[in-house]
PDB file of C-alpha atoms and ligand atoms in Angstrom:
ATOM      1  CA  MET A 113      -0.030   0.052   0.056  1.00 47.00           C
ATOM      2  CA  ILE A 114       1.541   3.360  -1.110  1.00 50.00           C
ATOM      3  CA  GLU A 115       1.180   6.128   1.510  1.00 54.00           C
ATOM      4  CA  TYR A 116       0.774   9.393  -0.405  1.00 55.00           C
ATOM      5  CA  ASP A 117       2.353  12.646   0.696  1.00 62.00           C
ATOM      6  CA  LYS A 118      -0.498  15.471   0.623  1.00 62.00           C
ATOM      7  CA  ASP A 119       2.095  17.854  -0.893  1.00 72.00           C
ATOM      8  CA  ALA A 120       3.135  15.504  -3.614  1.00 79.00           C
ATOM      9  CA  ILE A 121       3.785  17.246  -6.929  1.00 88.00           C
ATOM     10  CA  VAL A 122       1.743  14.916  -9.129  1.00 88.00           C
ATOM     11  CA  TYR A 123      -1.422  13.398  -8.600  1.00 86.00           C
ATOM     12  CA  PRO A 124      -1.528  10.179  -6.429  1.00 86.00           C
ATOM     13  CA  TYR A 125      -2.720   7.771  -9.210  1.00 89.00           C
ATOM     14  CA  ILE A 126       0.348   8.980 -11.316  1.00 89.00           C
ATOM     15  CA  THR A 127       2.635   8.470  -8.080  1.00 87.00           C
ATOM     16  CA  GLU A 128       1.121   4.912  -7.723  1.00 88.00           C
ATOM     17  CA  LEU A 129       1.924   4.052 -11.390  1.00 90.00           C
ATOM     18  CA  LEU A 130       5.380   5.681 -11.312  1.00 89.00           C
ATOM     19  CA  ARG A 131       6.140   3.478  -8.132  1.00 88.00           C
ATOM     20  CA  SER A 132       4.347   0.266  -8.924  1.00 88.00           C
ATOM     21  CA  GLY A 133       6.955  -0.152 -11.638  1.00 83.00           C
ATOM     22  CA  VAL A 134       9.996   0.133  -9.297  1.00 84.00           C
ATOM     23  CA  PRO A 135      11.060  -3.409  -8.129  1.00 84.00           C
ATOM     24  CA  GLU A 136      10.932  -3.610  -4.461  1.00 83.00           C
ATOM     25  CA  ARG A 137      14.350  -3.366  -2.935  1.00 83.00           C
ATOM     26  CA  SER A 138      15.876  -6.148  -0.739  1.00 83.00           C
ATOM     27  CA  GLY A 139      18.839  -6.402   1.596  1.00 93.00           C
ATOM     28  CA  PHE A 140      20.489  -3.407   3.320  1.00 96.00           C
ATOM     29  CA  LEU A 141      19.045  -0.614   1.083  1.00 96.00           C
ATOM     30  CA  ALA A 142      15.550  -1.876   2.125  1.00 95.00           C
ATOM     31  CA  GLU A 143      16.658  -1.764   5.689  1.00 96.00           C
ATOM     32  CA  LEU A 144      17.762   1.760   5.338  1.00 97.00           C
ATOM     33  CA  GLU A 145      14.377   2.818   3.682  1.00 95.00           C
ATOM     34  CA  ARG A 146      12.530   1.359   6.639  1.00 95.00           C
ATOM     35  CA  GLU A 147      14.891   3.062   9.175  1.00 95.00           C
ATOM     36  CA  ALA A 148      14.447   6.443   7.333  1.00 97.00           C
ATOM     37  CA  GLU A 149      10.597   5.970   7.126  1.00 94.00           C
ATOM     38  CA  ALA A 150      10.408   5.162  10.744  1.00 96.00           C
ATOM     39  CA  GLU A 151      12.399   7.955  11.866  1.00 96.00           C
ATOM     40  CA  ASP A 152      11.235  10.646   9.292  1.00 95.00           C
ATOM     41  CA  ILE A 153      14.482  11.146   7.558  1.00 97.00           C
ATOM     42  CA  PRO A 154      14.236  12.633   4.372  1.00 95.00           C
ATOM     43  CA  ILE A 155      15.809  10.325   2.052  1.00 97.00           C
ATOM     44  CA  ILE A 156      15.133  10.411  -1.956  1.00 96.00           C
ATOM     45  CA  LEU A 157      11.770   9.209  -3.107  1.00 93.00           C
ATOM     46  CA  PRO A 158      11.429   5.722  -4.809  1.00 93.00           C
ATOM     47  CA  GLU A 159      10.618   7.008  -8.307  1.00 93.00           C
ATOM     48  CA  ALA A 160      13.468   9.514  -8.086  1.00 95.00           C
ATOM     49  CA  ALA A 161      16.031   7.063  -6.678  1.00 96.00           C
ATOM     50  CA  ARG A 162      14.900   4.963  -9.601  1.00 95.00           C
ATOM     51  CA  LEU A 163      15.998   7.890 -12.007  1.00 97.00           C
ATOM     52  CA  LEU A 164      19.234   8.233 -10.138  1.00 98.00           C
ATOM     53  CA  SER A 165      20.018   4.499 -10.519  1.00 97.00           C
ATOM     54  CA  VAL A 166      19.195   4.568 -14.290  1.00 97.00           C
ATOM     55  CA  LEU A 167      21.469   7.673 -14.761  1.00 98.00           C
ATOM     56  CA  CYS A 168      24.227   6.038 -12.802  1.00 98.00           C
ATOM     57  CA  GLU A 169      24.080   2.896 -14.850  1.00 98.00           C
ATOM     58  CA  LEU A 170      24.011   5.073 -18.055  1.00 97.00           C
ATOM     59  CA  LYS A 171      27.134   6.956 -16.895  1.00 97.00           C
ATOM     60  CA  ARG A 172      28.832   4.429 -14.695  1.00 98.00           C
ATOM     61  CA  PRO A 173      30.546   7.374 -12.985  1.00 98.00           C
ATOM     62  CA  LYS A 174      34.074   7.058 -11.590  1.00 98.00           C
ATOM     63  CA  HIS A 175      33.892   9.949  -9.191  1.00 98.00           C
ATOM     64  CA  ILE A 176      30.810  11.158  -7.579  1.00 98.00           C
ATOM     65  CA  LEU A 177      30.133  14.167  -5.356  1.00 98.00           C
ATOM     66  CA  GLU A 178      27.003  14.062  -3.210  1.00 98.00           C
ATOM     67  CA  ILE A 179      26.003  17.173  -1.213  1.00 98.00           C
ATOM     68  CA  GLY A 180      23.641  15.985   1.618  1.00 98.00           C
ATOM     69  CA  CYS A 181      24.217  12.292   2.712  1.00 98.00           C
ATOM     70  CA  ALA A 182      21.789  11.954   5.761  1.00 98.00           C
ATOM     71  CA  ILE A 183      22.135   8.198   6.831  1.00 98.00           C
ATOM     72  CA  GLY A 184      24.114   7.361   3.455  1.00 98.00           C
ATOM     73  CA  TYR A 185      21.147   5.715   1.512  1.00 98.00           C
ATOM     74  CA  SER A 186      21.514   7.608  -1.953  1.00 98.00           C
ATOM     75  CA  ALA A 187      25.401   7.351  -1.579  1.00 98.00           C
ATOM     76  CA  LEU A 188      24.955   3.544  -1.190  1.00 98.00           C
ATOM     77  CA  LEU A 189      22.510   3.339  -4.197  1.00 97.00           C
ATOM     78  CA  MET A 190      24.938   5.250  -6.419  1.00 98.00           C
ATOM     79  CA  SER A 191      27.875   3.278  -5.232  1.00 98.00           C
ATOM     80  CA  GLU A 192      26.471   0.155  -6.846  1.00 96.00           C
ATOM     81  CA  LYS A 193      26.997   1.674 -10.246  1.00 97.00           C
ATOM     82  CA  LEU A 194      30.459   3.099  -9.836  1.00 98.00           C
ATOM     83  CA  ALA A 195      33.153   2.331 -12.403  1.00 97.00           C
ATOM     84  CA  ASP A 196      36.010   0.018 -11.153  1.00 96.00           C
ATOM     85  CA  GLY A 197      38.285   1.883  -8.824  1.00 96.00           C
ATOM     86  CA  GLY A 198      35.515   4.586  -8.464  1.00 97.00           C
ATOM     87  CA  SER A 199      34.873   6.762  -5.226  1.00 98.00           C
ATOM     88  CA  ILE A 200      32.086   8.761  -3.739  1.00 98.00           C
ATOM     89  CA  LEU A 201      32.600  11.943  -1.553  1.00 98.00           C
ATOM     90  CA  THR A 202      29.518  12.819   0.407  1.00 98.00           C
ATOM     91  CA  LEU A 203      29.096  16.067   2.529  1.00 98.00           C
ATOM     92  CA  GLU A 204      26.852  16.110   5.526  1.00 98.00           C
ATOM     93  CA  LEU A 205      26.539  19.048   7.980  1.00 98.00           C
ATOM     94  CA  ASP A 206      25.059  17.057  10.815  1.00 98.00           C
ATOM     95  CA  GLU A 207      27.480  15.355  12.965  1.00 98.00           C
ATOM     96  CA  LYS A 208      24.892  12.509  14.074  1.00 98.00           C
ATOM     97  CA  MET A 209      23.915  11.774  10.492  1.00 98.00           C
ATOM     98  CA  ALA A 210      27.406  11.667   9.348  1.00 98.00           C
ATOM     99  CA  GLN A 211      28.161   9.132  11.958  1.00 98.00           C
ATOM    100  CA  ARG A 212      25.188   7.070  11.293  1.00 98.00           C
ATOM    101  CA  ALA A 213      26.076   7.133   7.427  1.00 98.00           C
ATOM    102  CA  ARG A 214      29.710   6.090   8.099  1.00 98.00           C
ATOM    103  CA  ALA A 215      28.346   3.145  10.267  1.00 98.00           C
ATOM    104  CA  ASN A 216      25.999   2.328   7.634  1.00 98.00           C
ATOM    105  CA  ILE A 217      28.648   2.407   4.871  1.00 98.00           C
ATOM    106  CA  GLU A 218      30.755   0.245   7.134  1.00 98.00           C
ATOM    107  CA  LYS A 219      28.165  -2.224   7.381  1.00 97.00           C
ATOM    108  CA  ALA A 220      27.636  -2.387   3.617  1.00 97.00           C
ATOM    109  CA  GLY A 221      31.518  -3.049   3.097  1.00 97.00           C
ATOM    110  CA  LYS A 222      31.877   0.240   1.242  1.00 97.00           C
ATOM    111  CA  THR A 223      34.326   2.274   3.143  1.00 97.00           C
ATOM    112  CA  ASP A 224      36.920   2.059   0.395  1.00 97.00           C
ATOM    113  CA  SER A 225      34.730   3.752  -2.099  1.00 98.00           C
ATOM    114  CA  ILE A 226      32.572   6.215   0.018  1.00 98.00           C
ATOM    115  CA  THR A 227      33.908   8.978   2.094  1.00 98.00           C
ATOM    116  CA  VAL A 228      31.571  10.954   4.402  1.00 98.00           C
ATOM    117  CA  ARG A 229      32.838  14.362   5.247  1.00 98.00           C
ATOM    118  CA  CYS A 230      31.092  16.090   8.077  1.00 98.00           C
ATOM    119  CA  CYS A 231      31.123  19.659   7.049  1.00 98.00           C
ATOM    120  CA  ASP A 232      29.033  22.709   5.691  1.00 98.00           C
ATOM    121  CA  ALA A 233      28.872  22.104   2.053  1.00 98.00           C
ATOM    122  CA  VAL A 234      28.285  25.724   1.311  1.00 98.00           C
ATOM    123  CA  GLU A 235      31.971  26.410   2.696  1.00 98.00           C
ATOM    124  CA  THR A 236      33.535  23.039   1.527  1.00 98.00           C
ATOM    125  CA  VAL A 237      32.300  22.788  -2.186  1.00 98.00           C
ATOM    126  CA  PRO A 238      34.271  26.163  -3.116  1.00 98.00           C
ATOM    127  CA  THR A 239      37.441  24.540  -1.637  1.00 98.00           C
ATOM    128  CA  LEU A 240      37.182  21.289  -3.679  1.00 98.00           C
ATOM    129  CA  THR A 241      39.446  20.510  -6.606  1.00 98.00           C
ATOM    130  CA  GLY A 242      39.420  17.567  -9.179  1.00 97.00           C
ATOM    131  CA  GLU A 243      36.527  16.343 -11.613  1.00 98.00           C
ATOM    132  CA  TYR A 244      33.278  14.621 -10.744  1.00 98.00           C
ATOM    133  CA  ASP A 245      31.455  12.702 -13.326  1.00 98.00           C
ATOM    134  CA  LEU A 246      28.340  13.166 -11.368  1.00 98.00           C
ATOM    135  CA  ILE A 247      27.385  15.580  -8.714  1.00 98.00           C
ATOM    136  CA  PHE A 248      24.062  14.907  -6.655  1.00 98.00           C
ATOM    137  CA  LEU A 249      22.787  17.967  -5.177  1.00 98.00           C
ATOM    138  CA  ASP A 250      20.577  17.071  -2.183  1.00 98.00           C
ATOM    139  CA  GLY A 251      21.622  19.319   0.733  1.00 97.00           C
ATOM    140  CA  PRO A 252      20.504  22.724   1.763  1.00 96.00           C
ATOM    141  CA  LYS A 253      17.996  23.893  -0.745  1.00 96.00           C
ATOM    142  CA  THR A 254      18.390  27.534  -0.010  1.00 96.00           C
ATOM    143  CA  HIS A 255      22.001  27.323  -1.229  1.00 98.00           C
ATOM    144  CA  TYR A 256      21.789  25.272  -4.493  1.00 98.00           C
ATOM    145  CA  ILE A 257      22.129  28.520  -6.188  1.00 98.00           C
ATOM    146  CA  HIS A 258      25.249  29.520  -4.300  1.00 97.00           C
ATOM    147  CA  MET A 259      26.673  26.167  -5.205  1.00 98.00           C
ATOM    148  CA  LEU A 260      25.868  26.201  -8.964  1.00 98.00           C
ATOM    149  CA  ASN A 261      29.249  27.714 -10.074  1.00 98.00           C
ATOM    150  CA  ASP A 262      31.332  25.444  -8.226  1.00 98.00           C
ATOM    151  CA  CYS A 263      29.174  22.451  -9.394  1.00 98.00           C
ATOM    152  CA  ILE A 264      29.926  23.519 -13.029  1.00 98.00           C
ATOM    153  CA  ARG A 265      33.457  24.064 -12.334  1.00 98.00           C
ATOM    154  CA  LEU A 266      33.928  20.585 -10.675  1.00 98.00           C
ATOM    155  CA  LEU A 267      31.929  18.624 -13.209  1.00 98.00           C
ATOM    156  CA  SER A 268      33.661  16.880 -15.956  1.00 98.00           C
ATOM    157  CA  LYS A 269      32.668  17.260 -19.719  1.00 97.00           C
ATOM    158  CA  GLY A 270      29.655  14.981 -20.209  1.00 98.00           C
ATOM    159  CA  GLY A 271      29.099  14.854 -16.389  1.00 98.00           C
ATOM    160  CA  LEU A 272      25.790  14.924 -14.742  1.00 98.00           C
ATOM    161  CA  LEU A 273      24.533  17.515 -12.254  1.00 98.00           C
ATOM    162  CA  ILE A 274      21.307  16.269 -10.664  1.00 98.00           C
ATOM    163  CA  ALA A 275      19.435  18.257  -8.120  1.00 98.00           C
ATOM    164  CA  ASP A 276      16.609  16.889  -5.960  1.00 98.00           C
ATOM    165  CA  ASN A 277      13.583  18.762  -4.485  1.00 95.00           C
ATOM    166  CA  VAL A 278      13.604  21.623  -6.778  1.00 97.00           C
ATOM    167  CA  LEU A 279       9.759  21.769  -7.116  1.00 94.00           C
ATOM    168  CA  TYR A 280       9.514  21.670  -3.317  1.00 91.00           C
ATOM    169  CA  LYS A 281       6.200  20.181  -2.687  1.00 88.00           C
ATOM    170  CA  GLY A 282       4.930  22.104  -5.652  1.00 87.00           C
ATOM    171  CA  MET A 283       5.673  25.529  -4.152  1.00 88.00           C
ATOM    172  CA  THR A 284       8.404  26.494  -6.627  1.00 91.00           C
ATOM    173  CA  ALA A 285       5.870  26.234  -9.493  1.00 88.00           C
ATOM    174  CA  ASP A 286       2.794  28.052  -7.777  1.00 82.00           C
ATOM    175  CA  PRO A 287       3.352  31.273  -5.800  1.00 76.00           C
ATOM    176  CA  GLU A 288      -0.285  30.737  -4.350  1.00 77.00           C
ATOM    177  CA  HIS A 289       0.713  27.823  -2.445  1.00 78.00           C
ATOM    178  CA  VAL A 290       3.915  29.053  -0.754  1.00 82.00           C
ATOM    179  CA  VAL A 291       4.043  28.950   2.890  1.00 82.00           C
ATOM    180  CA  ARG A 292       5.323  32.176   4.403  1.00 83.00           C
ATOM    181  CA  ARG A 293       8.183  30.671   6.260  1.00 86.00           C
ATOM    182  CA  LYS A 294       9.442  28.921   2.955  1.00 86.00           C
ATOM    183  CA  ILE A 295       9.350  32.018   0.814  1.00 90.00           C
ATOM    184  CA  THR A 296      13.241  32.404   0.799  1.00 92.00           C
ATOM    185  CA  ILE A 297      13.939  28.624  -0.078  1.00 93.00           C
ATOM    186  CA  VAL A 298      11.266  28.763  -2.754  1.00 93.00           C
ATOM    187  CA  LYS A 299      12.555  32.220  -4.318  1.00 94.00           C
ATOM    188  CA  ARG A 300      16.164  30.826  -4.440  1.00 96.00           C
ATOM    189  CA  LEU A 301      14.980  27.299  -6.016  1.00 96.00           C
ATOM    190  CA  ARG A 302      13.073  29.302  -8.751  1.00 96.00           C
ATOM    191  CA  HIS A 303      16.366  31.332  -9.304  1.00 97.00           C
ATOM    192  CA  PHE A 304      18.412  28.009  -9.218  1.00 98.00           C
ATOM    193  CA  ILE A 305      16.280  26.303 -11.900  1.00 98.00           C
ATOM    194  CA  ALA A 306      16.207  29.414 -14.138  1.00 97.00           C
ATOM    195  CA  ALA A 307      19.901  29.930 -13.703  1.00 98.00           C
ATOM    196  CA  GLN A 308      20.696  26.238 -14.422  1.00 97.00           C
ATOM    197  CA  MET A 309      18.562  26.251 -17.506  1.00 97.00           C
ATOM    198  CA  GLN A 310      20.343  29.508 -18.791  1.00 97.00           C
ATOM    199  CA  ARG A 311      23.877  28.309 -18.342  1.00 97.00           C
ATOM    200  CA  GLN A 312      25.422  27.715 -21.784  1.00 96.00           C
ATOM    201  CA  GLU A 313      27.711  25.036 -20.258  1.00 97.00           C
ATOM    202  CA  LEU A 314      24.785  22.853 -19.260  1.00 98.00           C
ATOM    203  CA  GLU A 315      21.878  21.186 -20.979  1.00 98.00           C
ATOM    204  CA  THR A 316      19.328  21.018 -18.480  1.00 98.00           C
ATOM    205  CA  VAL A 317      15.776  19.287 -17.974  1.00 98.00           C
ATOM    206  CA  LEU A 318      13.261  19.889 -15.146  1.00 98.00           C
ATOM    207  CA  LEU A 319      11.382  16.771 -14.254  1.00 97.00           C
ATOM    208  CA  PRO A 320       8.144  16.443 -12.089  1.00 94.00           C
ATOM    209  CA  LEU A 321       9.441  13.287 -10.438  1.00 94.00           C
ATOM    210  CA  GLY A 322       9.647  12.634  -6.734  1.00 92.00           C
ATOM    211  CA  ASP A 323       9.718  16.032  -5.305  1.00 93.00           C
ATOM    212  CA  GLY A 324      10.937  17.731  -8.430  1.00 96.00           C
ATOM    213  CA  MET A 325      14.567  17.091 -10.109  1.00 98.00           C
ATOM    214  CA  THR A 326      16.577  18.712 -12.477  1.00 98.00           C
ATOM    215  CA  VAL A 327      19.140  16.715 -14.501  1.00 98.00           C
ATOM    216  CA  ALA A 328      21.847  18.481 -16.236  1.00 98.00           C
ATOM    217  CA  VAL A 329      24.700  17.555 -18.586  1.00 98.00           C
ATOM    218  CA  LYS A 330      27.837  19.547 -19.116  1.00 98.00           C
ATOM    219  CA  LYS A 331      28.357  20.030 -22.647  1.00 96.00           C
ATOM    220  CA  ALA A 332      31.584  19.063 -24.567  1.00 92.00           C
ATOM    221  CA  ASP A 333      32.310  22.624 -25.554  1.00 78.00           C
TER     222      ASP A 333
HETATM  223  C1  SAM B 264      17.277  15.119   1.944  1.00 57.87           C
HETATM  224  S1  SAM B 264      18.639  15.078   3.048  1.00 57.87           S
HETATM  225  C2  SAM B 264      19.692  13.912   2.044  1.00 57.87           C
HETATM  226  C3  SAM B 264      19.265  12.635   1.788  1.00 57.87           C
HETATM  227  C4  SAM B 264      20.334  11.617   0.992  1.00 57.87           C
HETATM  228  N1  SAM B 264      20.814  12.357  -0.086  1.00 57.87           N
HETATM  229  C5  SAM B 264      19.469  10.402   0.680  1.00 57.87           C
HETATM  230  O1  SAM B 264      18.639  10.477  -0.363  1.00 57.87           O
HETATM  231  O2  SAM B 264      19.631   9.360   1.034  1.00 57.87           O
HETATM  232  C6  SAM B 264      19.625  16.469   3.126  1.00 57.87           C
HETATM  233  C7  SAM B 264      20.756  16.305   4.054  1.00 57.87           C
HETATM  234  O3  SAM B 264      21.472  17.451   3.832  1.00 57.87           O
HETATM  235  C8  SAM B 264      22.039  17.802   5.005  1.00 57.87           C
HETATM  236  N2  SAM B 264      22.512  19.210   4.998  1.00 57.87           N
HETATM  237  C9  SAM B 264      21.689  20.355   5.104  1.00 57.87           C
HETATM  238  N3  SAM B 264      22.400  21.390   4.980  1.00 57.87           N
HETATM  239  C10 SAM B 264      23.833  21.146   4.864  1.00 57.87           C
HETATM  240  C11 SAM B 264      24.969  21.830   4.560  1.00 57.87           C
HETATM  241  N4  SAM B 264      24.973  23.219   4.444  1.00 57.87           N
HETATM  242  N5  SAM B 264      26.046  21.151   4.232  1.00 57.87           N
HETATM  243  C12 SAM B 264      26.087  19.649   4.227  1.00 57.87           C
HETATM  244  N6  SAM B 264      24.934  19.134   4.317  1.00 57.87           N
HETATM  245  C13 SAM B 264      23.726  19.696   4.653  1.00 57.87           C
HETATM  246  C14 SAM B 264      21.056  17.586   6.037  1.00 57.87           C
HETATM  247  O4  SAM B 264      21.514  17.473   7.352  1.00 57.87           O
HETATM  248  C15 SAM B 264      20.429  16.456   5.605  1.00 57.87           C
HETATM  249  O5  SAM B 264      20.870  15.173   6.117  1.00 57.87           O
END
């Protein structure tokens, strides 16, 4: 039985169809899904997770940067599709979450390929160097816009920039439904979507999947 979020961005019957096609997970990731649900930890929604997984299968990234780790669910999901010798650097502000993610990564036997750094991504991302084939932006929504330039700088040519929650329960698309205390987040998300769409270096699509996602590829030139 699917539980519907009243703030979902598409009609429940659409979500039902989208989710019905996603094979139920087993093993450790299923355990993490249950843990996240029981404790209300916001991990990526099933249909959005499926897209992430499909894109990773297509891309087989060698180096991934994730902004917003929580308990390590999406990092572990992406790690299944890493190229040989690949690595994931995932950034998490909350010390307790970072510790739980490290414990989960250890349990899954992925300490060689996934590193959790407990830090404020807004400060850390500008200091990063190197190239990433996939960047998953799933941390502080208010600051996506502030991290866009660095994400583009850090992305390899042909690399993917995937941002989650950009429709933010539909509020980004409909000014009538913006709750007062969310006005800044929503304005910044609108700005982020528009900026990403306009960037010449990227080809971007906005998708009404999960809580809204943008998928951008860095063009060859
Ligand atoms: C939606 S959750 C991430 C879910 C995870 N990607 C998944 O799907 O399994 C967002 C996470 O970003 C973290 N976060 C918020 N602000 C941050 C910041 N400035 N720097 C790093 N992490 C941050 C939160 O603590 C939270 O754990």
